[in-house]
């Protein structure tokens, strides 16, 4: 599997290009900004974007949706519960003194347990609300792309509209911490980690933050 990471936009969102080596088809996760830069990285890697997935609908994760979809013809996918957030992305950005272009409507609304197949690669959608109502993770091939659900040594904020700390912690503990400890964790911001490292060191998971 090919994985390329670009930190994009003023909030430095991790945009992931996930490619199938045999078919050169690619999944783009969270193109939050800098669409031309993401397209250039795809071309440099020899990858064709066929699907864009937003792990949730906050403006910093969706700002380059239109650029990617229009330039590549890729489909757009988002969990159904975050569709209202996606449609309000410009308003969200304005509240931070920023701007973001409107996103096209998703071609596919995701649900827990859905499978996403890109060439020879397959990823399961894990619905992990708490940071936002429709927050998801993608798990497959020994990797977890977790948006703003889980960070290295921390978790997503839950003080935004639709956030719920107990709900988020419950999904992290019950749905993510059961994955193999060697699973590579790729968060929406900051450095990578592993499930084993987070089980041992993340204070929100082992209870040290209480």
PDB file of N, CA and C in Angstrom, residues 1 3 18 121-124 138-145 179-186 192-196:
ATOM      1  N   UNK A   1       0.835  -1.187   0.000  1.00  0.00           N
ATOM      2  CA  UNK A   1       0.000   0.000   0.000  1.00  0.00           C
ATOM      3  C   UNK A   1       0.876   1.246   0.000  1.00  0.00           C
ATOM      4  N   UNK A   3       1.147   5.138   0.939  1.00  0.00           N
ATOM      5  CA  UNK A   3       0.565   6.162   1.794  1.00  0.00           C
ATOM      6  C   UNK A   3       1.442   7.408   1.735  1.00  0.00           C
ATOM      7  N   UNK A  18      -3.894   7.400  -0.321  1.00  0.00           N
ATOM      8  CA  UNK A  18      -3.743   5.964  -0.082  1.00  0.00           C
ATOM      9  C   UNK A  18      -3.931   5.246  -1.403  1.00  0.00           C
ATOM     10  N   UNK A 121      -7.174  -2.855  -2.306  1.00  0.00           N
ATOM     11  CA  UNK A 121      -7.252  -2.458  -0.902  1.00  0.00           C
ATOM     12  C   UNK A 121      -8.694  -2.415  -0.427  1.00  0.00           C
ATOM     13  N   UNK A 122      -8.896  -2.740   0.843  1.00  0.00           N
ATOM     14  CA  UNK A 122     -10.238  -2.722   1.417  1.00  0.00           C
ATOM     15  C   UNK A 122     -10.181  -2.119   2.818  1.00  0.00           C
ATOM     16  N   UNK A 123     -11.126  -1.214   3.094  1.00  0.00           N
ATOM     17  CA  UNK A 123     -11.196  -0.539   4.392  1.00  0.00           C
ATOM     18  C   UNK A 123     -12.621  -0.588   4.924  1.00  0.00           C
ATOM     19  N   UNK A 124     -12.716  -0.841   6.226  1.00  0.00           N
ATOM     20  CA  UNK A 124     -14.018  -0.851   6.899  1.00  0.00           C
ATOM     21  C   UNK A 124     -14.289   0.513   7.515  1.00  0.00           C
ATOM     22  N   UNK A 138     -11.362   4.773   9.169  1.00  0.00           N
ATOM     23  CA  UNK A 138     -11.235   3.741   8.140  1.00  0.00           C
ATOM     24  C   UNK A 138     -10.151   2.768   8.577  1.00  0.00           C
ATOM     25  N   UNK A 139     -10.505   1.482   8.619  1.00  0.00           N
ATOM     26  CA  UNK A 139      -9.566   0.471   9.101  1.00  0.00           C
ATOM     27  C   UNK A 139      -9.371  -0.615   8.054  1.00  0.00           C
ATOM     28  N   UNK A 140      -8.121  -0.889   7.746  1.00  0.00           N
ATOM     29  CA  UNK A 140      -7.818  -1.986   6.839  1.00  0.00           C
ATOM     30  C   UNK A 140      -6.335  -2.048   6.541  1.00  0.00           C
ATOM     31  N   UNK A 141      -5.878  -3.213   6.128  1.00  0.00           N
ATOM     32  CA  UNK A 141      -4.485  -3.403   5.715  1.00  0.00           C
ATOM     33  C   UNK A 141      -3.503  -3.053   6.833  1.00  0.00           C
ATOM     34  N   UNK A 142      -3.957  -3.184   8.098  1.00  0.00           N
ATOM     35  CA  UNK A 142      -3.085  -2.884   9.225  1.00  0.00           C
ATOM     36  C   UNK A 142      -2.968  -1.409   9.553  1.00  0.00           C
ATOM     37  N   UNK A 143      -3.852  -0.592   8.991  1.00  0.00           N
ATOM     38  CA  UNK A 143      -3.794   0.846   9.196  1.00  0.00           C
ATOM     39  C   UNK A 143      -5.156   1.377   9.617  1.00  0.00           C
ATOM     40  N   UNK A 144      -5.150   2.413  10.456  1.00  0.00           N
ATOM     41  CA  UNK A 144      -6.359   3.081  10.908  1.00  0.00           C
ATOM     42  C   UNK A 144      -6.232   4.571  10.616  1.00  0.00           C
ATOM     43  N   UNK A 145      -7.108   5.065   9.762  1.00  0.00           N
ATOM     44  CA  UNK A 145      -7.178   6.488   9.461  1.00  0.00           C
ATOM     45  C   UNK A 145      -8.330   7.044  10.281  1.00  0.00           C
ATOM     46  N   UNK A 179      -8.460  -3.267  18.286  1.00  0.00           N
ATOM     47  CA  UNK A 179      -7.695  -3.592  17.085  1.00  0.00           C
ATOM     48  C   UNK A 179      -6.302  -4.084  17.484  1.00  0.00           C
ATOM     49  N   UNK A 180      -5.633  -4.813  16.596  1.00  0.00           N
ATOM     50  CA  UNK A 180      -4.281  -5.296  16.927  1.00  0.00           C
ATOM     51  C   UNK A 180      -3.357  -4.153  17.334  1.00  0.00           C
ATOM     52  N   UNK A 181      -2.514  -4.402  18.328  1.00  0.00           N
ATOM     53  CA  UNK A 181      -1.669  -3.340  18.866  1.00  0.00           C
ATOM     54  C   UNK A 181      -0.685  -2.802  17.833  1.00  0.00           C
ATOM     55  N   UNK A 182      -0.356  -3.585  16.825  1.00  0.00           N
ATOM     56  CA  UNK A 182       0.574  -3.125  15.794  1.00  0.00           C
ATOM     57  C   UNK A 182      -0.091  -2.221  14.759  1.00  0.00           C
ATOM     58  N   UNK A 183      -1.402  -2.052  14.843  1.00  0.00           N
ATOM     59  CA  UNK A 183      -2.113  -1.218  13.870  1.00  0.00           C
ATOM     60  C   UNK A 183      -1.534   0.189  13.853  1.00  0.00           C
ATOM     61  N   UNK A 184      -1.190   0.662  12.646  1.00  0.00           N
ATOM     62  CA  UNK A 184      -0.669   2.016  12.487  1.00  0.00           C
ATOM     63  C   UNK A 184      -1.825   3.007  12.535  1.00  0.00           C
ATOM     64  N   UNK A 185      -1.693   4.029  13.382  1.00  0.00           N
ATOM     65  CA  UNK A 185      -2.737   5.031  13.580  1.00  0.00           C
ATOM     66  C   UNK A 185      -2.338   6.313  12.856  1.00  0.00           C
ATOM     67  N   UNK A 186      -3.210   6.762  11.961  1.00  0.00           N
ATOM     68  CA  UNK A 186      -2.960   7.967  11.176  1.00  0.00           C
ATOM     69  C   UNK A 186      -4.045   8.997  11.510  1.00  0.00           C
ATOM     70  N   UNK A 192       1.862  10.230  13.553  1.00  0.00           N
ATOM     71  CA  UNK A 192       1.294   8.884  13.591  1.00  0.00           C
ATOM     72  C   UNK A 192       1.580   8.223  14.943  1.00  0.00           C
ATOM     73  N   UNK A 193       0.872   7.116  15.179  1.00  0.00           N
ATOM     74  CA  UNK A 193       1.078   6.340  16.395  1.00  0.00           C
ATOM     75  C   UNK A 193       0.728   4.892  16.082  1.00  0.00           C
ATOM     76  N   UNK A 194       0.514   4.105  17.123  1.00  0.00           N
ATOM     77  CA  UNK A 194       0.004   2.744  16.990  1.00  0.00           C
ATOM     78  C   UNK A 194      -1.060   2.531  18.053  1.00  0.00           C
ATOM     79  N   UNK A 195      -1.892   1.534  17.843  1.00  0.00           N
ATOM     80  CA  UNK A 195      -2.898   1.215  18.855  1.00  0.00           C
ATOM     81  C   UNK A 195      -2.223   0.825  20.165  1.00  0.00           C
ATOM     82  N   UNK A 196      -1.162   0.038  20.096  1.00  0.00           N
ATOM     83  CA  UNK A 196      -0.469  -0.372  21.313  1.00  0.00           C
ATOM     84  C   UNK A 196       0.087   0.803  22.085  1.00  0.00           C
TER      85      UNK A 196
END
